[in-house]
Amino acid sequence: MPEEVDVAIIGAGFTGLSAAVEFANQGASVAVLERHTVGWGASGRNGGMATTGLAIGFNTAVKRYGGTRAVEMFREYNDAIDTIEKLVHNYGIDCDFQRFGKLSLAFHPSHYEGMLKSQEQLAALADYDVTTIPKSEIHSEIGSDFYHGAMLDPLGAGLHVGKFVHGLAGAAVAAGAVVCENAAVTELHKVSGTVHDVHTTRGVVRAKQVLVATSGYTGAVTPWLQRRVIPVGSFIIVTEPLPDEVIDRILPNRRQASDSKMLTYYFRITPDNRLLFGGRARFALSSPDSDVKSGKILRQAMIELFPYLSNAKVDYTWGGLVDLSMDQMVHAGVHDGVFYSLCYSGHGVQMAAHMGKKMVAYMGGDTTANVWEDLKNPAVPGHFGPPWFLPIIGGAAKIIDRIK
Ligand SMILES: Cc1cc2nc3c(=O)[nH]c(=O)nc-3n(C[C@H](O)[C@H](O)[C@H](O)COP(=O)(O)OP(=O)(O)OC[C@H]3O[C@@H](n4cnc5c(N)ncnc54)[C@H](O)[C@@H]3O)c2cc1C
């Protein structure tokens, strides 16, 4: 643990490590402080889908922010996938990165209408082409009758995130960053301006700047941020390897698929022919018990979508926390001398890696590097610690999905 650094980064996930690579390559001294181990948070637990588009539909973004701003934000996600591709290429990270395309599935006929609207607006405002697929043709993309149409964006990618996050850590260390595992930050003591004494379970480090990259694991060390992040469990099951003909039936083109339910499902085929199937399942936090319960719900859901998988064995089940914000938008900036980037709202594989890099420019004074800076970021009313309100939101989401 160094005694003094230019930058201390809290959290060794995509955000923190991608920032560390960039800072170190620019010659800054960097310490990444991680409570557990590299990739222990969402970055090592997610579905590996680096997809295009915001966490909200493009048509919703246009309504909320206007066409020009919505296009700028949409493009940031495409740039984010490019960022991953460059990191993979530049540092020779062997992580099965491949652009399979993103398949967005309409859970309700009205959601398909929204997709048609998004397609029209993307072409008109962003000069960007996506394909829409009506229900009558959906078997060309998915072996399920569950959905009412789909939208296909060819740029979405898939990757093995465990390999990617460790590749990033290796690149950061090779560039001169220090990655301190089992170093939980317990207190940030402001010295002046952006300079802080960062107290950890392994000692104190004085940093000229601090970047908080704690995502759904944001805690009491940064109470202002904690009040703005809603941690929600996302859960995954992975089947045994399946025969080629079954895989060809599930997702013949190996797309990264996700649907438009409130309690969304997302799924993809792994390079070793398994179906990875994820979702918010119960809108609960993740814990060993919670993951098992959620895994059972997801297995039922998988069989509802793909009845021919009723005998498929589930080899793996796990869960982790995603960081929702009230508006489902990324929030990044500086508060009281401490920099932060979080609230990827379940779309952080690409955006976290991208924002790590962008925050380096932002922290160097280039405010244009952070396209999210002007978004209002109110505290969640009544949220001061554990998210007691999750069962209420989860219950409402289930009812909305059931009604539809
Ligand atoms: C099950 C699951 C599936 C997902 N699937 C997808 C997907 O397919 N596509 C997609 O785009 N996104 C997905 N996501 C979201 C995505 O994984 C995250 O948005 C992204 O990984 C966030 O990266 P991060 O580096 O900001 O945070 P994280 O990877 O969560 O890292 C934060 C780190 O901060 C550490 N930390 C917290 N507090 C402290 C402290 N006080 N001191 C030291 N360290 C601390 C934690 O231990 C943790 O390791 C998924 C998330 C989950 C949980």
Short mmCIF file of C-alpha atoms and ligand atoms in Angstrom, two decimals:
data_model
loop_
_atom_site.label_atom_id
_atom_site.label_comp_id
_atom_site.label_asym_id
_atom_site.label_seq_id
_atom_site.Cartn_x
_atom_site.Cartn_y
_atom_site.Cartn_z
CA MET A 1 0.00 0.00 0.00
CA PRO A 2 1.69 3.26 -1.10
CA GLU A 3 1.62 6.22 1.32
CA GLU A 4 0.92 8.84 -1.36
CA VAL A 5 -0.50 8.66 -4.86
CA ASP A 6 -1.83 10.98 -7.51
CA VAL A 7 -5.08 9.01 -7.71
CA ALA A 8 -6.79 6.53 -5.40
CA ILE A 9 -9.53 4.48 -7.04
CA ILE A 10 -12.10 2.69 -4.88
CA GLY A 11 -13.29 -0.54 -6.52
CA ALA A 12 -11.47 -3.00 -8.82
CA GLY A 13 -14.18 -3.55 -11.41
CA PHE A 14 -14.34 -2.34 -15.01
CA THR A 15 -14.68 1.35 -14.03
CA GLY A 16 -11.82 1.37 -11.57
CA LEU A 17 -9.42 -0.80 -13.56
CA SER A 18 -10.03 0.87 -16.89
CA ALA A 19 -9.35 4.24 -15.21
CA ALA A 20 -6.23 2.77 -13.60
CA VAL A 21 -4.87 1.59 -16.98
CA GLU A 22 -5.39 5.04 -18.49
CA PHE A 23 -4.03 7.01 -15.51
CA ALA A 24 -0.96 4.80 -15.23
CA ASN A 25 -0.26 5.04 -18.96
CA GLN A 26 -0.33 8.82 -18.60
CA GLY A 27 2.34 8.58 -15.91
CA ALA A 28 0.16 9.13 -12.82
CA SER A 29 0.77 7.11 -9.67
CA VAL A 30 -2.37 5.07 -8.98
CA ALA A 31 -3.63 2.81 -6.20
CA VAL A 32 -6.76 0.72 -6.81
CA LEU A 33 -8.31 -0.13 -3.44
CA GLU A 34 -10.60 -3.17 -3.47
CA ARG A 35 -12.48 -4.56 -0.47
CA HIS A 36 -12.31 -8.12 -1.82
CA THR A 37 -10.49 -9.25 -4.97
CA VAL A 38 -10.26 -8.05 -8.58
CA GLY A 39 -13.66 -8.45 -10.27
CA TRP A 40 -15.42 -9.48 -7.05
CA GLY A 41 -18.30 -7.03 -7.74
CA ALA A 42 -20.65 -6.91 -10.72
CA SER A 43 -17.75 -6.89 -13.19
CA GLY A 44 -16.91 -10.50 -12.41
CA ARG A 45 -20.52 -11.68 -12.11
CA ASN A 46 -22.42 -10.28 -15.07
CA GLY A 47 -23.91 -11.74 -18.22
CA GLY A 48 -21.08 -10.61 -20.50
CA MET A 49 -23.37 -8.71 -22.85
CA ALA A 50 -21.81 -5.47 -24.11
CA THR A 51 -24.80 -4.07 -25.89
CA THR A 52 -25.72 -0.93 -27.77
CA GLY A 53 -28.36 1.50 -26.55
CA LEU A 54 -29.25 3.12 -23.26
CA ALA A 55 -30.94 1.41 -20.31
CA ILE A 56 -34.10 3.23 -21.43
CA GLY A 57 -35.54 2.93 -24.97
CA PHE A 58 -34.31 5.44 -27.54
CA ASN A 59 -37.84 6.80 -28.03
CA THR A 60 -38.06 7.44 -24.26
CA ALA A 61 -34.68 9.19 -24.33
CA VAL A 62 -35.88 11.45 -27.16
CA LYS A 63 -39.01 12.34 -25.17
CA ARG A 64 -36.99 13.09 -22.03
CA TYR A 65 -33.90 14.84 -23.36
CA GLY A 66 -34.70 15.87 -26.94
CA GLY A 67 -33.30 14.41 -30.16
CA THR A 68 -29.78 15.88 -30.15
CA ARG A 69 -29.01 14.88 -26.59
CA ALA A 70 -30.56 11.41 -27.00
CA VAL A 71 -28.35 10.78 -30.05
CA GLU A 72 -25.26 11.92 -28.14
CA MET A 73 -26.06 9.52 -25.29
CA PHE A 74 -26.92 6.65 -27.66
CA ARG A 75 -23.60 7.08 -29.50
CA GLU A 76 -21.73 6.99 -26.22
CA TYR A 77 -22.83 3.34 -25.84
CA ASN A 78 -21.53 2.46 -29.31
CA ASP A 79 -18.25 4.20 -28.43
CA ALA A 80 -18.21 2.19 -25.21
CA ILE A 81 -18.23 -1.12 -27.09
CA ASP A 82 -15.40 0.23 -29.25
CA THR A 83 -13.52 1.06 -26.03
CA ILE A 84 -13.75 -2.58 -24.92
CA GLU A 85 -12.65 -3.78 -28.34
CA LYS A 86 -9.61 -1.47 -28.22
CA LEU A 87 -8.69 -2.53 -24.67
CA VAL A 88 -8.96 -6.19 -25.69
CA HIS A 89 -6.80 -5.56 -28.76
CA ASN A 90 -4.22 -3.20 -27.21
CA TYR A 91 -3.56 -5.38 -24.17
CA GLY A 92 -4.02 -8.76 -25.86
CA ILE A 93 -6.80 -9.77 -23.45
CA ASP A 94 -8.03 -13.24 -24.38
CA CYS A 95 -11.74 -12.99 -23.40
CA ASP A 96 -13.79 -14.32 -26.34
CA PHE A 97 -14.90 -10.81 -27.41
CA GLN A 98 -17.17 -11.10 -30.45
CA ARG A 99 -19.83 -8.87 -32.02
CA PHE A 100 -22.88 -11.12 -32.28
CA GLY A 101 -25.51 -8.35 -32.35
CA LYS A 102 -28.11 -7.41 -29.77
CA LEU A 103 -31.65 -8.77 -29.93
CA SER A 104 -34.22 -6.74 -27.96
CA LEU A 105 -37.40 -8.76 -27.46
CA ALA A 106 -40.90 -7.27 -27.06
CA PHE A 107 -42.77 -8.76 -24.11
CA HIS A 108 -45.99 -6.97 -25.13
CA PRO A 109 -47.34 -5.84 -28.53
CA SER A 110 -47.10 -2.20 -27.38
CA HIS A 111 -43.38 -2.72 -26.71
CA TYR A 112 -42.92 -3.78 -30.32
CA GLU A 113 -44.67 -0.56 -31.38
CA GLY A 114 -42.12 1.30 -29.23
CA MET A 115 -39.35 -0.54 -31.09
CA LEU A 116 -40.78 0.50 -34.45
CA LYS A 117 -40.81 4.09 -33.19
CA SER A 118 -37.21 3.79 -31.96
CA GLN A 119 -36.16 2.37 -35.33
CA GLU A 120 -37.74 5.33 -37.12
CA GLN A 121 -36.16 7.86 -34.78
CA LEU A 122 -32.72 6.23 -34.88
CA ALA A 123 -32.75 6.43 -38.67
CA ALA A 124 -34.04 10.01 -38.76
CA LEU A 125 -32.03 11.50 -35.89
CA ALA A 126 -28.87 9.39 -35.71
CA ASP A 127 -28.65 8.01 -39.25
CA TYR A 128 -28.42 4.60 -37.57
CA ASP A 129 -29.96 1.40 -38.91
CA VAL A 130 -31.52 -1.34 -36.81
CA THR A 131 -33.76 -4.14 -38.06
CA THR A 132 -37.19 -4.88 -36.62
CA ILE A 133 -38.56 -8.42 -36.73
CA PRO A 134 -42.33 -9.00 -36.47
CA LYS A 135 -43.71 -11.89 -34.42
CA SER A 136 -44.46 -13.85 -37.60
CA GLU A 137 -40.73 -13.99 -38.43
CA ILE A 138 -39.28 -14.21 -34.95
CA HIS A 139 -38.18 -17.84 -35.30
CA SER A 140 -35.40 -16.65 -37.59
CA GLU A 141 -33.82 -15.20 -34.42
CA ILE A 142 -35.16 -17.14 -31.41
CA GLY A 143 -36.71 -20.55 -30.82
CA SER A 144 -39.52 -19.24 -28.61
CA ASP A 145 -43.12 -18.09 -29.06
CA PHE A 146 -43.00 -15.91 -25.95
CA TYR A 147 -42.33 -12.56 -27.64
CA HIS A 148 -44.26 -10.14 -29.85
CA GLY A 149 -41.44 -9.01 -32.10
CA ALA A 150 -37.84 -7.92 -31.79
CA MET A 151 -35.30 -5.29 -32.72
CA LEU A 152 -31.82 -6.24 -33.87
CA ASP A 153 -28.76 -4.04 -33.55
CA PRO A 154 -25.71 -5.63 -35.21
CA LEU A 155 -23.04 -3.95 -33.06
CA GLY A 156 -23.71 -5.63 -29.69
CA ALA A 157 -20.91 -7.88 -28.43
CA GLY A 158 -20.39 -10.74 -26.00
CA LEU A 159 -17.33 -11.53 -23.90
CA HIS A 160 -16.03 -13.55 -20.95
CA VAL A 161 -16.02 -10.90 -18.26
CA GLY A 162 -13.94 -12.82 -15.74
CA LYS A 163 -11.11 -13.00 -18.24
CA PHE A 164 -11.63 -9.37 -19.26
CA VAL A 165 -11.54 -7.93 -15.74
CA HIS A 166 -8.38 -9.87 -14.88
CA GLY A 167 -6.85 -8.79 -18.19
CA LEU A 168 -7.55 -5.17 -17.27
CA ALA A 169 -5.97 -5.64 -13.84
CA GLY A 170 -2.88 -7.14 -15.52
CA ALA A 171 -2.68 -4.19 -17.93
CA ALA A 172 -3.03 -1.71 -15.04
CA VAL A 173 -0.24 -3.36 -13.06
CA ALA A 174 1.99 -3.61 -16.15
CA ALA A 175 1.50 0.15 -16.65
CA GLY A 176 2.62 0.83 -13.07
CA ALA A 177 -0.65 0.95 -11.07
CA VAL A 178 -0.80 -0.74 -7.67
CA VAL A 179 -3.87 -2.95 -7.15
CA CYS A 180 -4.50 -3.52 -3.44
CA GLU A 181 -6.90 -6.39 -2.78
CA ASN A 182 -8.51 -6.98 0.62
CA ALA A 183 -8.20 -3.24 1.22
CA ALA A 184 -11.65 -1.98 2.20
CA VAL A 185 -11.89 1.79 2.30
CA THR A 186 -13.33 2.71 5.68
CA GLU A 187 -13.17 6.52 5.63
CA LEU A 188 -12.43 9.42 3.31
CA HIS A 189 -10.85 12.27 5.22
CA LYS A 190 -10.75 15.49 3.21
CA VAL A 191 -7.45 17.37 3.46
CA SER A 192 -8.30 20.19 1.01
CA GLY A 193 -9.98 20.49 -2.39
CA THR A 194 -9.75 17.05 -4.00
CA VAL A 195 -6.92 15.84 -1.73
CA HIS A 196 -7.99 13.09 0.69
CA ASP A 197 -6.51 10.72 3.22
CA VAL A 198 -8.06 7.42 2.26
CA HIS A 199 -8.29 5.11 5.25
CA THR A 200 -8.35 1.40 4.45
CA THR A 201 -8.13 -1.85 6.36
CA ARG A 202 -4.53 -2.06 5.10
CA GLY A 203 -3.40 1.47 5.96
CA VAL A 204 -3.84 5.09 4.92
CA VAL A 205 -2.98 6.53 1.52
CA ARG A 206 -2.98 10.25 0.71
CA ALA A 207 -4.39 10.90 -2.77
CA LYS A 208 -4.50 14.11 -4.79
CA GLN A 209 -7.71 12.82 -6.37
CA VAL A 210 -10.15 10.03 -5.48
CA LEU A 211 -12.40 8.16 -7.92
CA VAL A 212 -15.31 6.17 -6.48
CA ALA A 213 -16.07 3.17 -8.70
CA THR A 214 -18.19 1.08 -6.36
CA SER A 215 -21.35 0.64 -8.44
CA GLY A 216 -24.06 -1.45 -6.67
CA TYR A 217 -21.69 -1.97 -3.72
CA THR A 218 -21.57 1.75 -2.83
CA GLY A 219 -21.73 2.05 0.94
CA ALA A 220 -21.54 4.32 3.96
CA VAL A 221 -18.04 5.62 3.10
CA THR A 222 -19.73 7.82 0.48
CA PRO A 223 -23.18 8.50 2.00
CA TRP A 224 -24.13 11.13 -0.60
CA LEU A 225 -23.66 8.56 -3.36
CA GLN A 226 -25.22 5.73 -1.37
CA ARG A 227 -28.48 7.70 -1.24
CA ARG A 228 -28.46 7.93 -5.04
CA VAL A 229 -27.73 4.30 -5.91
CA ILE A 230 -30.41 1.61 -5.67
CA PRO A 231 -28.64 -1.75 -5.34
CA VAL A 232 -30.71 -4.55 -6.89
CA GLY A 233 -29.84 -8.20 -7.32
CA SER A 234 -29.42 -9.62 -10.78
CA PHE A 235 -29.13 -13.39 -11.05
CA ILE A 236 -27.83 -15.89 -13.57
CA ILE A 237 -28.16 -19.59 -14.27
CA VAL A 238 -26.01 -21.46 -16.79
CA THR A 239 -27.05 -24.80 -18.26
CA GLU A 240 -24.91 -27.79 -18.99
CA PRO A 241 -23.36 -27.78 -22.51
CA LEU A 242 -26.20 -28.34 -24.98
CA PRO A 243 -26.16 -30.17 -28.33
CA ASP A 244 -25.52 -28.00 -31.42
CA GLU A 245 -29.04 -28.54 -32.76
CA VAL A 246 -30.59 -27.24 -29.50
CA ILE A 247 -28.31 -24.20 -29.49
CA ASP A 248 -29.20 -23.51 -33.13
CA ARG A 249 -32.85 -23.57 -32.15
CA ILE A 250 -32.54 -21.28 -29.10
CA LEU A 251 -30.53 -18.47 -30.71
CA PRO A 252 -29.55 -19.48 -34.25
CA ASN A 253 -27.44 -16.34 -34.72
CA ARG A 254 -25.94 -16.33 -31.22
CA ARG A 255 -27.32 -12.85 -30.43
CA GLN A 256 -27.11 -11.17 -27.03
CA ALA A 257 -30.80 -11.21 -26.11
CA SER A 258 -32.80 -9.27 -23.54
CA ASP A 259 -36.49 -8.51 -23.20
CA SER A 260 -38.70 -5.56 -22.32
CA LYS A 261 -40.30 -6.96 -19.15
CA MET A 262 -40.06 -4.88 -15.98
CA LEU A 263 -38.38 -7.92 -14.40
CA THR A 264 -36.28 -8.37 -17.49
CA TYR A 265 -34.72 -11.63 -18.78
CA TYR A 266 -31.41 -11.62 -20.65
CA PHE A 267 -29.64 -14.56 -22.23
CA ARG A 268 -26.89 -15.64 -24.57
CA ILE A 269 -24.96 -18.70 -25.69
CA THR A 270 -21.51 -19.17 -24.18
CA PRO A 271 -18.57 -20.28 -26.34
CA ASP A 272 -18.85 -23.76 -24.79
CA ASN A 273 -22.49 -24.16 -25.94
CA ARG A 274 -24.32 -23.40 -22.70
CA LEU A 275 -27.34 -21.14 -22.31
CA LEU A 276 -26.59 -18.32 -19.86
CA PHE A 277 -29.97 -17.06 -18.64
CA GLY A 278 -30.28 -14.07 -16.30
CA GLY A 279 -32.80 -11.74 -14.79
CA ARG A 280 -33.79 -9.68 -11.77
CA ALA A 281 -36.08 -12.60 -10.78
CA ARG A 282 -37.33 -11.36 -7.39
CA PHE A 283 -36.10 -7.77 -7.17
CA ALA A 284 -34.13 -8.69 -4.07
CA LEU A 285 -30.53 -8.35 -2.93
CA SER A 286 -28.01 -11.05 -3.77
CA SER A 287 -26.85 -13.54 -1.11
CA PRO A 288 -26.17 -17.28 -1.29
CA ASP A 289 -29.80 -18.04 -0.26
CA SER A 290 -31.28 -15.35 -2.45
CA ASP A 291 -29.23 -16.54 -5.45
CA VAL A 292 -30.54 -20.11 -5.04
CA LYS A 293 -34.17 -18.91 -4.77
CA SER A 294 -33.71 -16.65 -7.78
CA GLY A 295 -32.04 -19.43 -9.73
CA LYS A 296 -35.17 -21.58 -9.29
CA ILE A 297 -37.37 -18.75 -10.58
CA LEU A 298 -35.06 -18.27 -13.56
CA ARG A 299 -35.10 -21.98 -14.39
CA GLN A 300 -38.91 -21.88 -14.52
CA ALA A 301 -38.73 -18.78 -16.71
CA MET A 302 -36.20 -20.40 -19.03
CA ILE A 303 -38.51 -23.40 -19.47
CA GLU A 304 -41.50 -21.12 -20.07
CA LEU A 305 -39.56 -19.49 -22.92
CA PHE A 306 -37.93 -22.66 -24.21
CA PRO A 307 -40.12 -25.66 -23.19
CA TYR A 308 -37.68 -28.05 -24.90
CA LEU A 309 -35.11 -27.21 -22.18
CA SER A 310 -37.21 -28.79 -19.42
CA ASN A 311 -34.61 -31.53 -18.91
CA ALA A 312 -31.54 -29.32 -19.29
CA LYS A 313 -29.37 -29.44 -16.18
CA VAL A 314 -28.34 -26.15 -14.57
CA ASP A 315 -24.62 -26.31 -13.79
CA TYR A 316 -24.12 -22.84 -12.28
CA THR A 317 -26.18 -20.26 -10.37
CA TRP A 318 -24.97 -16.93 -9.02
CA GLY A 319 -26.03 -13.36 -8.38
CA GLY A 320 -24.65 -9.87 -7.85
CA LEU A 321 -25.78 -6.27 -7.48
CA VAL A 322 -26.58 -3.80 -10.22
CA ASP A 323 -26.68 -0.07 -9.51
CA LEU A 324 -29.95 1.51 -10.57
CA SER A 325 -30.58 5.24 -10.44
CA MET A 326 -33.98 6.91 -10.25
CA ASP A 327 -33.80 7.83 -13.96
CA GLN A 328 -31.89 4.69 -15.10
CA MET A 329 -29.13 6.93 -16.46
CA VAL A 330 -25.38 6.90 -15.76
CA HIS A 331 -24.27 9.42 -13.14
CA ALA A 332 -20.71 10.67 -13.11
CA GLY A 333 -19.09 13.82 -11.82
CA VAL A 334 -17.58 15.29 -8.70
CA HIS A 335 -19.21 15.90 -5.32
CA ASP A 336 -17.46 17.63 -2.45
CA GLY A 337 -14.03 17.02 -4.01
CA VAL A 338 -14.63 13.30 -4.69
CA PHE A 339 -15.04 12.00 -8.27
CA TYR A 340 -17.44 9.18 -9.10
CA SER A 341 -18.91 7.19 -11.97
CA LEU A 342 -21.74 4.73 -11.37
CA CYS A 343 -25.46 3.99 -11.87
CA TYR A 344 -25.02 1.96 -15.04
CA SER A 345 -28.48 0.50 -14.41
CA GLY A 346 -27.67 -3.01 -15.62
CA HIS A 347 -25.84 -1.76 -18.75
CA GLY A 348 -22.37 -1.37 -17.34
CA VAL A 349 -20.26 -3.96 -19.12
CA GLN A 350 -19.45 -1.54 -21.92
CA MET A 351 -20.20 1.76 -20.15
CA ALA A 352 -18.18 1.08 -16.98
CA ALA A 353 -15.07 0.21 -18.99
CA HIS A 354 -15.66 3.29 -21.14
CA MET A 355 -16.36 5.66 -18.25
CA GLY A 356 -13.19 4.57 -16.47
CA LYS A 357 -11.23 5.95 -19.42
CA LYS A 358 -13.46 9.02 -19.76
CA MET A 359 -13.14 9.91 -16.08
CA VAL A 360 -9.38 10.25 -16.53
CA ALA A 361 -9.94 13.04 -19.05
CA TYR A 362 -12.71 14.54 -16.90
CA MET A 363 -10.55 14.51 -13.78
CA GLY A 364 -7.82 16.18 -15.83
CA GLY A 365 -10.18 19.10 -16.47
CA ASP A 366 -11.90 18.12 -19.74
CA THR A 367 -15.56 18.41 -18.73
CA THR A 368 -16.73 17.47 -22.25
CA ALA A 369 -15.43 13.94 -21.62
CA ASN A 370 -18.35 13.25 -19.28
CA VAL A 371 -21.59 13.35 -21.28
CA TRP A 372 -23.63 12.55 -18.15
CA GLU A 373 -22.43 15.50 -16.06
CA ASP A 374 -25.52 17.69 -16.42
CA LEU A 375 -28.09 15.03 -15.50
CA LYS A 376 -29.96 15.74 -12.29
CA ASN A 377 -29.19 13.12 -9.67
CA PRO A 378 -31.62 13.39 -6.76
CA ALA A 379 -31.37 11.18 -3.68
CA VAL A 380 -33.87 8.33 -3.49
CA PRO A 381 -36.46 9.49 -0.92
CA GLY A 382 -36.15 7.54 2.34
CA HIS A 383 -33.00 5.69 1.18
CA PHE A 384 -30.21 5.88 3.77
CA GLY A 385 -28.73 2.37 3.82
CA PRO A 386 -30.14 -1.05 2.99
CA PRO A 387 -32.82 -0.63 0.28
CA TRP A 388 -35.89 -1.52 2.40
CA PHE A 389 -38.19 -0.54 -0.48
CA LEU A 390 -37.06 -3.25 -2.95
CA PRO A 391 -39.98 -5.62 -2.19
CA ILE A 392 -42.41 -2.77 -2.93
CA ILE A 393 -40.80 -1.93 -6.30
CA GLY A 394 -40.44 -5.64 -7.11
CA GLY A 395 -44.11 -6.28 -6.27
CA ALA A 396 -45.23 -3.40 -8.48
CA ALA A 397 -42.99 -4.63 -11.34
CA LYS A 398 -44.45 -8.15 -11.08
CA ILE A 399 -48.00 -6.78 -11.20
CA ILE A 400 -47.25 -4.64 -14.26
CA ASP A 401 -45.66 -7.63 -16.03
CA ARG A 402 -48.63 -9.85 -15.10
CA ILE A 403 -51.24 -7.33 -16.28
CA LYS A 404 -49.43 -7.12 -19.60
C1 LIG B 1 -25.68 -10.71 -12.38
C2 LIG B 1 -25.36 -9.47 -13.18
C3 LIG B 1 -25.50 -9.51 -14.55
C4 LIG B 1 -25.19 -8.37 -15.32
N1 LIG B 1 -25.21 -8.47 -16.67
C5 LIG B 1 -24.84 -7.41 -17.43
C6 LIG B 1 -24.77 -7.53 -18.83
O1 LIG B 1 -24.93 -8.61 -19.40
N2 LIG B 1 -24.48 -6.41 -19.56
C7 LIG B 1 -24.22 -5.21 -18.95
O2 LIG B 1 -23.97 -4.22 -19.64
N3 LIG B 1 -24.21 -5.09 -17.59
C8 LIG B 1 -24.50 -6.16 -16.82
N4 LIG B 1 -24.45 -6.05 -15.46
C9 LIG B 1 -24.00 -4.78 -14.86
C10 LIG B 1 -22.46 -4.64 -14.93
O3 LIG B 1 -21.86 -5.82 -14.52
C11 LIG B 1 -22.01 -3.48 -14.03
O4 LIG B 1 -22.69 -2.30 -14.43
C12 LIG B 1 -20.51 -3.20 -14.10
O5 LIG B 1 -19.76 -4.37 -13.97
C13 LIG B 1 -20.12 -2.19 -13.02
O6 LIG B 1 -18.71 -2.14 -12.95
P1 LIG B 1 -18.01 -1.25 -11.84
O7 LIG B 1 -16.56 -1.41 -12.03
O8 LIG B 1 -18.56 0.13 -11.88
O9 LIG B 1 -18.49 -1.88 -10.45
P2 LIG B 1 -18.23 -3.33 -9.80
O10 LIG B 1 -17.71 -4.29 -10.78
O11 LIG B 1 -19.48 -3.70 -9.07
O12 LIG B 1 -17.07 -3.06 -8.78
C14 LIG B 1 -17.26 -2.32 -7.60
C15 LIG B 1 -16.22 -2.81 -6.60
O13 LIG B 1 -16.16 -1.87 -5.53
C16 LIG B 1 -15.75 -2.60 -4.39
N5 LIG B 1 -16.04 -1.79 -3.20
C17 LIG B 1 -17.23 -1.34 -2.77
N6 LIG B 1 -17.07 -0.62 -1.64
C18 LIG B 1 -15.74 -0.62 -1.36
C19 LIG B 1 -14.96 -0.06 -0.31
N7 LIG B 1 -15.50 0.64 0.69
N8 LIG B 1 -13.61 -0.27 -0.33
C20 LIG B 1 -13.03 -0.98 -1.34
N9 LIG B 1 -13.74 -1.54 -2.34
C21 LIG B 1 -15.08 -1.37 -2.34
C22 LIG B 1 -16.57 -3.87 -4.47
O14 LIG B 1 -16.01 -4.91 -3.69
C23 LIG B 1 -16.56 -4.16 -5.97
O15 LIG B 1 -15.57 -5.10 -6.32
C24 LIG B 1 -24.77 -7.16 -14.67
C25 LIG B 1 -24.63 -7.13 -13.28
C26 LIG B 1 -24.91 -8.28 -12.53
C27 LIG B 1 -24.74 -8.23 -11.04
#
